[in-house]
PDB file of C-alpha atoms in Angstrom:
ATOM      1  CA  UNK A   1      15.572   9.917  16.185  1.00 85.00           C
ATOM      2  CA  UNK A   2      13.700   7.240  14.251  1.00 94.00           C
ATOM      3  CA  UNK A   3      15.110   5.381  11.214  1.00 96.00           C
ATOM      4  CA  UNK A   4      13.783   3.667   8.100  1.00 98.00           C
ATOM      5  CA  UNK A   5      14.700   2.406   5.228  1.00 98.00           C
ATOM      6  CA  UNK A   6      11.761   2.849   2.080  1.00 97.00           C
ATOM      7  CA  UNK A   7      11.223  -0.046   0.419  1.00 97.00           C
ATOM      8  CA  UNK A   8       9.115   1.502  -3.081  1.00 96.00           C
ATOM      9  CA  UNK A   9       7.357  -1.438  -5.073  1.00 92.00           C
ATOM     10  CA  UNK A  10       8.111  -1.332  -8.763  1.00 91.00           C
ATOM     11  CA  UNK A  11       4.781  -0.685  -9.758  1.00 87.00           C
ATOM     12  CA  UNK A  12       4.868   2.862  -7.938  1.00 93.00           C
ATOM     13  CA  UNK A  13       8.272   3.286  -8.472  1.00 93.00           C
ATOM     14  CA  UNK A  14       6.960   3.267 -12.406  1.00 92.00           C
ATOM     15  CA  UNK A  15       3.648   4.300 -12.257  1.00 93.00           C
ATOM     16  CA  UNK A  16       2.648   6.228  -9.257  1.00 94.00           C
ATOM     17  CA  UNK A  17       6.053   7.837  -7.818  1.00 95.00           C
ATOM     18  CA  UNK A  18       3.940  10.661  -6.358  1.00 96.00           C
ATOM     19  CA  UNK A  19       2.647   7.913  -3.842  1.00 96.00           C
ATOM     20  CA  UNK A  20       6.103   7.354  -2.461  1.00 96.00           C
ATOM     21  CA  UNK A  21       7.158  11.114  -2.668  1.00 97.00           C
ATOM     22  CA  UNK A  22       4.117  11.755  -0.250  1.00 97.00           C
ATOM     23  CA  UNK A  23       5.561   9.351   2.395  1.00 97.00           C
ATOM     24  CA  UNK A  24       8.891  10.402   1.953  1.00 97.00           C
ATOM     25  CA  UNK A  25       7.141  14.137   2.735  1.00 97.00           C
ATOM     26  CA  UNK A  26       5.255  12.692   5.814  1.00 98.00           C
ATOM     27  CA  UNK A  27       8.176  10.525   7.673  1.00 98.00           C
ATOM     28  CA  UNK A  28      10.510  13.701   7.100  1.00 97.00           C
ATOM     29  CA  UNK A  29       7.847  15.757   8.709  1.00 96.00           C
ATOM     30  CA  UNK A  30       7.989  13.581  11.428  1.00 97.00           C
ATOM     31  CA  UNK A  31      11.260  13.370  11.865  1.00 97.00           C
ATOM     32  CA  UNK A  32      12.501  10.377  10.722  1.00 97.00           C
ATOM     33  CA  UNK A  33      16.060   9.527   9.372  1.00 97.00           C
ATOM     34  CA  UNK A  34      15.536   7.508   5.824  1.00 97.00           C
ATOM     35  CA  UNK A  35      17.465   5.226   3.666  1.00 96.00           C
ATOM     36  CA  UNK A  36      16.515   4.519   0.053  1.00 96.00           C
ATOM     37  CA  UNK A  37      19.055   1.518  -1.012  1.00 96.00           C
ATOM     38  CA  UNK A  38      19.212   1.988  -4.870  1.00 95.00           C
ATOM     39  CA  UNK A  39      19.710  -2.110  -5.457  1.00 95.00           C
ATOM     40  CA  UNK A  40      15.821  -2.699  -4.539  1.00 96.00           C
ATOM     41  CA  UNK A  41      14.136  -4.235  -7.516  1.00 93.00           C
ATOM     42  CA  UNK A  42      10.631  -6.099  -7.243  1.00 92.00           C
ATOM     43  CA  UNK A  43       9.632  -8.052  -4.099  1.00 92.00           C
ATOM     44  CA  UNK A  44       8.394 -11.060  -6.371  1.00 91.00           C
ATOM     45  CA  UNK A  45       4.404 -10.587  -5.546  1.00 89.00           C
ATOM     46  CA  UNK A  46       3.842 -11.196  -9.484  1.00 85.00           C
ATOM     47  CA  UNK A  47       5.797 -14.070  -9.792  1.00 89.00           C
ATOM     48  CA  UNK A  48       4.325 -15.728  -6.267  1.00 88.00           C
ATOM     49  CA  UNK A  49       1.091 -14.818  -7.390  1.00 82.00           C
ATOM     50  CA  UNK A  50       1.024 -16.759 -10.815  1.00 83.00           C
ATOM     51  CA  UNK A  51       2.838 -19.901  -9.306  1.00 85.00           C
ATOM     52  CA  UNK A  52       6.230 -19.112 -10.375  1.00 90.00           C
ATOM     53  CA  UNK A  53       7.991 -19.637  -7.059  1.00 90.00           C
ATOM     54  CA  UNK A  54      11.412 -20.832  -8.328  1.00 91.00           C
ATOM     55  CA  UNK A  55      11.560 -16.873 -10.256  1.00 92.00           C
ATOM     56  CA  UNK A  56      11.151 -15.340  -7.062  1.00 93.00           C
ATOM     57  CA  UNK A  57      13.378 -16.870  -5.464  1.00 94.00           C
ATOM     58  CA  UNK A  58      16.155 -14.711  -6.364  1.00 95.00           C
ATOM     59  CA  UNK A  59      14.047 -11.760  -5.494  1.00 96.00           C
ATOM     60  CA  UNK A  60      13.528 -12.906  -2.005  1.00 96.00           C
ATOM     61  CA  UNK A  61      17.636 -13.624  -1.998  1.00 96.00           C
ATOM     62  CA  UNK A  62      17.980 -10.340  -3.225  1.00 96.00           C
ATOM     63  CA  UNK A  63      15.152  -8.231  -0.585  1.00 96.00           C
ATOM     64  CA  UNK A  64      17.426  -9.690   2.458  1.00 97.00           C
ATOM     65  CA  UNK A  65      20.652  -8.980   0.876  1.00 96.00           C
ATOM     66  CA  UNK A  66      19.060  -5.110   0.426  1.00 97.00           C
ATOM     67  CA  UNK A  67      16.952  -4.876   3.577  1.00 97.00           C
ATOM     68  CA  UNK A  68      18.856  -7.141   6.051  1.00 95.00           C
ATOM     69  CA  UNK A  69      20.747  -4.506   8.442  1.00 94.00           C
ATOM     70  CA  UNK A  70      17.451  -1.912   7.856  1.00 96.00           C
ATOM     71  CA  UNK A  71      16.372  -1.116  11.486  1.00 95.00           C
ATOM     72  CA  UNK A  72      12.984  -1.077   9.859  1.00 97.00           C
ATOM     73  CA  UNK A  73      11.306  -0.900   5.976  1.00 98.00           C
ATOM     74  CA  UNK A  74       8.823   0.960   5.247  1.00 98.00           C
ATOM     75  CA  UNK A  75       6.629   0.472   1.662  1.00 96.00           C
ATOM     76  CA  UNK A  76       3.593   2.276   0.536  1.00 96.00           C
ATOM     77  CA  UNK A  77       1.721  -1.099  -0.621  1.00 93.00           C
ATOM     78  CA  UNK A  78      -0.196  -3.268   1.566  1.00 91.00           C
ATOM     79  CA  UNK A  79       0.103  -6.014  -0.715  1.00 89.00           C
ATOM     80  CA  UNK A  80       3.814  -6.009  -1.613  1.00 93.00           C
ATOM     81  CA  UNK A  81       4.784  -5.894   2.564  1.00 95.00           C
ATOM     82  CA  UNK A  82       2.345  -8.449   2.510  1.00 93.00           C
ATOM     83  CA  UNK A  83       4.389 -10.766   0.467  1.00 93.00           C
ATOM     84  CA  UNK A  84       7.466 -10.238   2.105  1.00 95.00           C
ATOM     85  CA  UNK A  85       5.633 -11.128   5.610  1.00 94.00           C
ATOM     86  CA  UNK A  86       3.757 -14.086   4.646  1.00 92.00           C
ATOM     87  CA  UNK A  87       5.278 -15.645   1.178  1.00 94.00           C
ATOM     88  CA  UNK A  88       8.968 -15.329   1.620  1.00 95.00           C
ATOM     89  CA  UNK A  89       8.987 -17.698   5.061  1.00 95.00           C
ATOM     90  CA  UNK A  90       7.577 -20.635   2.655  1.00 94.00           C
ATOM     91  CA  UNK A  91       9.428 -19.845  -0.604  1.00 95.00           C
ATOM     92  CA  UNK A  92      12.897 -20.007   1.661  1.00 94.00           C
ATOM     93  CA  UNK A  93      12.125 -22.990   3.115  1.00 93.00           C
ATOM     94  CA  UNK A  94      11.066 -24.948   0.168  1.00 93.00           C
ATOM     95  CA  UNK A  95      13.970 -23.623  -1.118  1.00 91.00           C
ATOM     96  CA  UNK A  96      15.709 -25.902   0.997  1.00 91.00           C
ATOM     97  CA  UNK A  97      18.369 -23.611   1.621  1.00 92.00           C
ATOM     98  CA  UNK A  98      18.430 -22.890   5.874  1.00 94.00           C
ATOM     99  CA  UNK A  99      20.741 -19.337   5.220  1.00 95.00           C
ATOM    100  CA  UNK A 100      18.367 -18.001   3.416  1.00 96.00           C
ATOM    101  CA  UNK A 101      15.112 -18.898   5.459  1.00 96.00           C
ATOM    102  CA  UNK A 102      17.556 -17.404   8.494  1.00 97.00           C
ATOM    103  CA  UNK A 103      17.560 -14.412   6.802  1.00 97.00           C
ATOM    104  CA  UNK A 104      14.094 -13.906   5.914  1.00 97.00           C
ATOM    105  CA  UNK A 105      13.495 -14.916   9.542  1.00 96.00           C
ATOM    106  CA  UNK A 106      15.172 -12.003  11.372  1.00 96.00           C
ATOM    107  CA  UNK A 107      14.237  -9.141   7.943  1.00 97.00           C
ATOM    108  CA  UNK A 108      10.667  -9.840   7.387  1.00 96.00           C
ATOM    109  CA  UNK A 109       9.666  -9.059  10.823  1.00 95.00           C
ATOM    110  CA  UNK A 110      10.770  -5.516  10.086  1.00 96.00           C
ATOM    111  CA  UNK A 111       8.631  -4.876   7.246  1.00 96.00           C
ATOM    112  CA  UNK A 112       6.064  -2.496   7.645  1.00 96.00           C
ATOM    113  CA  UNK A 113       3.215  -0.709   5.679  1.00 96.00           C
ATOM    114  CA  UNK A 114       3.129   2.890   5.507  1.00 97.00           C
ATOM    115  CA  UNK A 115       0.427   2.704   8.207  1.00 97.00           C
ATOM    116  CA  UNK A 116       1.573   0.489  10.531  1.00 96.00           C
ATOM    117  CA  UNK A 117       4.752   2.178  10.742  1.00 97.00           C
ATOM    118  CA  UNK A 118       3.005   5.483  11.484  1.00 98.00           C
ATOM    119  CA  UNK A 119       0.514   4.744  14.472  1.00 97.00           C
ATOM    120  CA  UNK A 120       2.201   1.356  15.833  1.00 96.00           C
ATOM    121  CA  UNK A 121       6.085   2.015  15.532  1.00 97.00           C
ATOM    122  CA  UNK A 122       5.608   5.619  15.613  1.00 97.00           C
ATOM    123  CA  UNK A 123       2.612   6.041  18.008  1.00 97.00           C
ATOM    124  CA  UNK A 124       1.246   9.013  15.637  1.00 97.00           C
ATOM    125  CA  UNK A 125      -2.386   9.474  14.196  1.00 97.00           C
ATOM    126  CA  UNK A 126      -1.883  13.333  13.592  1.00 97.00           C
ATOM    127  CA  UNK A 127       0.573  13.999  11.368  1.00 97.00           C
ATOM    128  CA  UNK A 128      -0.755  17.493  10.769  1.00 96.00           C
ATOM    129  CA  UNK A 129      -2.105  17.292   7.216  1.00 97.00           C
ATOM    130  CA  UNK A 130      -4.926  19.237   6.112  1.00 97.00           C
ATOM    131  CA  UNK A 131      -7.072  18.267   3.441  1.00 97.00           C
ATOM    132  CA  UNK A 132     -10.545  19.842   3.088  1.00 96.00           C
ATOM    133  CA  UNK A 133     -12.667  17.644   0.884  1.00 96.00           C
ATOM    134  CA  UNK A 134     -14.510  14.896   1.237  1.00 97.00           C
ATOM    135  CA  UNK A 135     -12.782  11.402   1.098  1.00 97.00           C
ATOM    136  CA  UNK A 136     -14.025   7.414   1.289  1.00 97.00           C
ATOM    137  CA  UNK A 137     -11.727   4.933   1.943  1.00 97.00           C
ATOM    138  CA  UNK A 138     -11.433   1.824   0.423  1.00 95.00           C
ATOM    139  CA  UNK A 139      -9.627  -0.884   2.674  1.00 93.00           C
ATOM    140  CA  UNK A 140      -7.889  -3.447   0.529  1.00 85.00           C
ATOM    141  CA  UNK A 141      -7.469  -7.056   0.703  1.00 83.00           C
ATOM    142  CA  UNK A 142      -4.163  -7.711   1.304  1.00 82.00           C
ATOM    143  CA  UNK A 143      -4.466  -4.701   3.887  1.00 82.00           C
ATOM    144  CA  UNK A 144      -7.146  -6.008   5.537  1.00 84.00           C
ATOM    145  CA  UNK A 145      -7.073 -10.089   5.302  1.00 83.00           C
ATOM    146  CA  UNK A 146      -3.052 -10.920   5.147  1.00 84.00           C
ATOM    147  CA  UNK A 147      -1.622  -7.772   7.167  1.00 87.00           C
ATOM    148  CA  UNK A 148      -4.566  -6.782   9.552  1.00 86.00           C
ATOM    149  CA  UNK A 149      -4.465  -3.204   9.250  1.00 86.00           C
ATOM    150  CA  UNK A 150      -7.701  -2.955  10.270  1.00 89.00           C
ATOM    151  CA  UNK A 151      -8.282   0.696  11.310  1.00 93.00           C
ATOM    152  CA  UNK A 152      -5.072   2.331  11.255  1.00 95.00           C
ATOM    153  CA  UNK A 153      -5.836   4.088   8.159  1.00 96.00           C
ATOM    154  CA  UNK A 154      -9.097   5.416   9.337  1.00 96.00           C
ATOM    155  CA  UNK A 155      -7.161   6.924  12.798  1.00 97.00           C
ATOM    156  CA  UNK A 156      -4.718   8.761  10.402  1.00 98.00           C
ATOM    157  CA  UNK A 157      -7.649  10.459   8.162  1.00 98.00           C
ATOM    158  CA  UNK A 158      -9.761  11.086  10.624  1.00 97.00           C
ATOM    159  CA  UNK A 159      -7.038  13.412  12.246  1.00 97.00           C
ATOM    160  CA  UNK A 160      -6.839  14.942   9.335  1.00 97.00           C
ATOM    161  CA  UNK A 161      -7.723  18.847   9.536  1.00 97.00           C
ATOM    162  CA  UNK A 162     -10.750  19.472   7.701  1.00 96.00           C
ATOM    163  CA  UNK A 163     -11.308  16.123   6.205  1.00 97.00           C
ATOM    164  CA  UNK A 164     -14.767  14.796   5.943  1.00 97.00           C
ATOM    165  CA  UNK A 165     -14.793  11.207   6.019  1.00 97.00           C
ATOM    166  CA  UNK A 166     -17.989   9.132   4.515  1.00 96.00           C
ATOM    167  CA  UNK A 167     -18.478   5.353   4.748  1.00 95.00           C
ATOM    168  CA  UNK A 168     -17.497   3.172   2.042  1.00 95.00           C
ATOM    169  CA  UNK A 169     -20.830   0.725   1.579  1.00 94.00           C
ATOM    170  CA  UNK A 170     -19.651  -2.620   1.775  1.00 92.00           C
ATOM    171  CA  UNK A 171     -16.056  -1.265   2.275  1.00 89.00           C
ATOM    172  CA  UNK A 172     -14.259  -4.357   2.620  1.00 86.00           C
ATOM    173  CA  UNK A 173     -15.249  -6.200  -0.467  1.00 86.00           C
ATOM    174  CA  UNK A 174     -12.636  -6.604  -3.078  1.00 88.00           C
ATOM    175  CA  UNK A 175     -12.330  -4.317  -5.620  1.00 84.00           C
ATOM    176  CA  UNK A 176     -11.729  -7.083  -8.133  1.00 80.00           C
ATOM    177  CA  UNK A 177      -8.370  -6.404  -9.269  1.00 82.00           C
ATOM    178  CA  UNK A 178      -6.519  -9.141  -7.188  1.00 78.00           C
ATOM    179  CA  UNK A 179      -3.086  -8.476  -9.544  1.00 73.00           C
ATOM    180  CA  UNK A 180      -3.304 -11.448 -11.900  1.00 78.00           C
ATOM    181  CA  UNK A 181      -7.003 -11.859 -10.694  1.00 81.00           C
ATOM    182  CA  UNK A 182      -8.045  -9.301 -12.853  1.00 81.00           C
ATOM    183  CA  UNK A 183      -6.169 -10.938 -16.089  1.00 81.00           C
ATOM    184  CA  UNK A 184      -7.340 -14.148 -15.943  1.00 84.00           C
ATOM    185  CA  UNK A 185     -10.748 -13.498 -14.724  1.00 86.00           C
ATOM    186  CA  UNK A 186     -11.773 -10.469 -16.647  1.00 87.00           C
ATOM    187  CA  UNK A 187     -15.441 -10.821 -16.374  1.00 91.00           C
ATOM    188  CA  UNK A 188     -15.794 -11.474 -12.608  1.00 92.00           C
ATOM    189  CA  UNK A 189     -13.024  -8.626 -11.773  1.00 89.00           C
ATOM    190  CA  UNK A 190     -15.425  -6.127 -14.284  1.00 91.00           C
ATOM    191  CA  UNK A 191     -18.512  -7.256 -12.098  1.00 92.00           C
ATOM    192  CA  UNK A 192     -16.657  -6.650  -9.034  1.00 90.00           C
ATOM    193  CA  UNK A 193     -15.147  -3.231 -10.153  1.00 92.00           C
ATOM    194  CA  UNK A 194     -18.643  -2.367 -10.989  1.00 93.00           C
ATOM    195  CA  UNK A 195     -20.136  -3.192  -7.581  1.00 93.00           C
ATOM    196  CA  UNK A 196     -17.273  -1.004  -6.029  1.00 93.00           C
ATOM    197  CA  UNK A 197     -17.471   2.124  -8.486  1.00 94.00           C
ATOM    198  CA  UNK A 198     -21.398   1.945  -7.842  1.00 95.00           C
ATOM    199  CA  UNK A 199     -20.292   2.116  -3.581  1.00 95.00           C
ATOM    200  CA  UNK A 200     -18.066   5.020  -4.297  1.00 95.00           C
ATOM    201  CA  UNK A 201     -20.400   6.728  -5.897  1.00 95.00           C
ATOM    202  CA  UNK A 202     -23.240   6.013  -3.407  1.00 94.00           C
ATOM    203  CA  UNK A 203     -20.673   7.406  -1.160  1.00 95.00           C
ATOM    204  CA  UNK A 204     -20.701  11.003  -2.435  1.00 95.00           C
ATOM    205  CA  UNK A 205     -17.252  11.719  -1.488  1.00 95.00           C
ATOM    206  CA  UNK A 206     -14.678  13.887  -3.882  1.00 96.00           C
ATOM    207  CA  UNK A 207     -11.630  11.546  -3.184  1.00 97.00           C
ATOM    208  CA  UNK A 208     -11.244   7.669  -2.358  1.00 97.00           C
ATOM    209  CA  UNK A 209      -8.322   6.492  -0.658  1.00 97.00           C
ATOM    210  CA  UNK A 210      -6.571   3.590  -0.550  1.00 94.00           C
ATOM    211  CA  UNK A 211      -3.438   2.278   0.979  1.00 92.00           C
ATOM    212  CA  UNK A 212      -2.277   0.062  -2.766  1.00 90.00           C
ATOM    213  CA  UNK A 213      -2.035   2.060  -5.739  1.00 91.00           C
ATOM    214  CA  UNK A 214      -3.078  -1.329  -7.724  1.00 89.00           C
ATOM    215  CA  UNK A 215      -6.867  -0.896  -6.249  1.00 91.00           C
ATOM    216  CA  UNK A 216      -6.462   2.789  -6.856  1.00 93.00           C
ATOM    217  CA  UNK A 217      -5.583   1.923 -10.809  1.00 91.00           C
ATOM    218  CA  UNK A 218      -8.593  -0.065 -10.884  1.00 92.00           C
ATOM    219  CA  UNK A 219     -11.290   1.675  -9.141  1.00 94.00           C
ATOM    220  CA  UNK A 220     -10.112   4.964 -10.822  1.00 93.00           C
ATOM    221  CA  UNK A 221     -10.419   3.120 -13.992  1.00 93.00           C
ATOM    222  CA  UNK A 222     -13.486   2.478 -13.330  1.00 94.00           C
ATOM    223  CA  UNK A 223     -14.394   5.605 -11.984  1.00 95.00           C
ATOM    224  CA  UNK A 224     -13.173   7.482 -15.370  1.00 94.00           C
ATOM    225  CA  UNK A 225     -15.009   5.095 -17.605  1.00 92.00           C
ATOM    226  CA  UNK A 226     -17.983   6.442 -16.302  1.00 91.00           C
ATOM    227  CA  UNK A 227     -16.633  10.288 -16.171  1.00 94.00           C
ATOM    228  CA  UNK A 228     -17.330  10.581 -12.821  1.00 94.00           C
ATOM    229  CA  UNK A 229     -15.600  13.742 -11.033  1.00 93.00           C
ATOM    230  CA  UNK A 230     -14.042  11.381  -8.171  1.00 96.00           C
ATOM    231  CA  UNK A 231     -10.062  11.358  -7.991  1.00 95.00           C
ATOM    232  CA  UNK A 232      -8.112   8.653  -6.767  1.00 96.00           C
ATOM    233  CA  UNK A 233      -5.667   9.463  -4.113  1.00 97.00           C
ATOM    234  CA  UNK A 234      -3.174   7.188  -2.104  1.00 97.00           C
ATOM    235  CA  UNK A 235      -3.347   7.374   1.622  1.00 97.00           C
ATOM    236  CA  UNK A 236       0.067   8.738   1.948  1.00 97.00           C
ATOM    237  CA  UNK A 237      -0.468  11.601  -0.745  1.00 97.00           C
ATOM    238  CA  UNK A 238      -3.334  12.750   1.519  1.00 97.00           C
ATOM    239  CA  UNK A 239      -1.627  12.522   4.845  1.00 98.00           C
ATOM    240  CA  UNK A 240       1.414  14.905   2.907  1.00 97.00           C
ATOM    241  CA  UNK A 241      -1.546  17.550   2.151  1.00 96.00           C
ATOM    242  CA  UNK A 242      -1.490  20.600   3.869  1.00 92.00           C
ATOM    243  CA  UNK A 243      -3.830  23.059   1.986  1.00 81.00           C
ATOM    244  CA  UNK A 244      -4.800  25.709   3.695  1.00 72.00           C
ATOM    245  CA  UNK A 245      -1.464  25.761   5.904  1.00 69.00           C
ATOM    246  CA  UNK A 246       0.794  28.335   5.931  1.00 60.00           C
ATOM    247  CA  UNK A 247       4.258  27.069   5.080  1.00 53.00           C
TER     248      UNK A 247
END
C-alpha cells in the first residue's frame, strides 16, 4: 500500500483548506496511507521570491527536519513543490553549511505535486470522479516552466466522467499574479489578469481549473470583478467530485 506524507502550503492551509481536503479525499480513495506532520510551517517561496534568502533559510532547515524520513510528499501547489525542488539546493549551499545541502539532497527529490504523484508515482489518470460541467484549465507557471507538468493535469480531467473540457486560448501565458509579481508590478499583473479573464471567458466553460490556488485567487478575482458566472475550482477539488455517483 502506498504512502505519503501531505505537505499543505500556508496559503491553503489559511485560505483555501477545501483544496487540500479534496486531495486528502482523492489519495484515500486510492488507497494511500497518509501522514500530515503538524510541525510544517511555510516552505519559504515568499521570502526566496523577494530576495530574502538568509529568512528562509531556517524554513528550508526546518522542511528537512519535517519531511526527511517521508517516503514521499505530496502538496497541492505547483509553485511551493517548486521551491523546494529548485531553490532549496542553492539556498543550502550558499549557506555554506554541507549537512544541510545533504539533506535537501536526498528530501527534495521526494517532493511531488498533487499531479505528478497521481499519474507518475501512482500510474492513475482515472480516479473515478464525476463532474458534469464544463471546465478550462489554466496551466500555471511554476507548473509548467520550473516543474514540467506538462499534461498530467489534462490526463486526470479528461478521465473525468462527464466532464467537458474546452481549450484555454493562449493557455500557458501567465496569469499575472507571479506572488510578489503582482505587488510590485500592479499595472502589468492587471493587464495580464485582463488578457486571461478575457481567455476564460472566450472559453465558455462553467469552471477553470488550476493546479495553485494563488492563480485561482487571481483569475477568480478577476473573474468576479466583472460578475461573470465562472467559479474557480482547484484541480484536486474536481478530481474529489463525484456528482451523480451513488455513494
Amino acid at each position: 500500500m502506498p504512502r505519503a506524507s501531505l505537505f499543505v502550503p500556508c496559503y491553503v492551509d489559511t485560505l483555501f483548506p477545501e483544496a487540500a481536503q479534496a486531495m486528502v479525499r482523492v489519495l484515500e480513495r486510492l488507497g494511500v496511507t497518509l501522514d500530515f506532520p503538524r510541525a510544517q510551517t511555510c516552505c519559504g517561496q515568499m521570502h526566496v521570491n523577494t530576495g530574502y534568502e538568509r529568512d528562509a533559510r531556517p524554513l528550508v532547515r526546518h522542511f528537512v527536519d519535517v519531511f526527511g524520513d517521508a517516503d514521499v510528499v505530496v502538496a497541492p501547489s505547483a509553485s511551493c513543490v517548486a521551491t523546494v525542488r529548485h531553490a532549496y539546493a542553492g539556498i543550502a549551499e550558499r549557506a555554506g553549511d554541507p549537512a544541510l545541502a545533504a539533506a535537501v539532497a536526498a528530501t527534495t527529490p521526494r517532493v511531488r505535486e498533487f499531479s505528478e504523484y497521481l499519474v507518475d508515482d501512482l500510474g492513475v489518470t482515472d480516479v473515478g470522479a464525476s463532474f458534469p460541467h464544463t471546465v478550462t484549465y489554466h496551466p500555471a507557471c511554476h507548473a509548467v516552466r520550473l516543474l514540467g507538468v506538462g499534461d498530467r493535469p489534462l490526463q486526470l480531467l479528461r478521465a473525468v466522467d462527464g466532464l467537458h473540457l474546452r481549450e484555454l486560448p493562449r493557455a500557458e501565458q501567465c496569469c499575472g499574479f507571479g506572488g510578489t509579481f503582482a505587488i510590485k508590478n500592479p499595472e502589468i499583473s492587471a493587464a495580464m489578469l485582463a488578457d486571461k479573464v478575457a481567455d476564460v471567458l472566450q472559453a465558455r466553460a462553467e469552471v477553470v481549473v488550476a493546479a495553485d490556488e494563488s492563480c485561482l485567487m487571481h483569475i477568480g478575482g478577476g473573474l468576479a470583478r466583472q460578475r461573470t458566472a465562472v467559479r474557480t475550482m482547484h484541480l484536486a477539488e474536481v478530481l474529489a467530485s463525484r456528482e451523480g455517483v451513488a455513494a
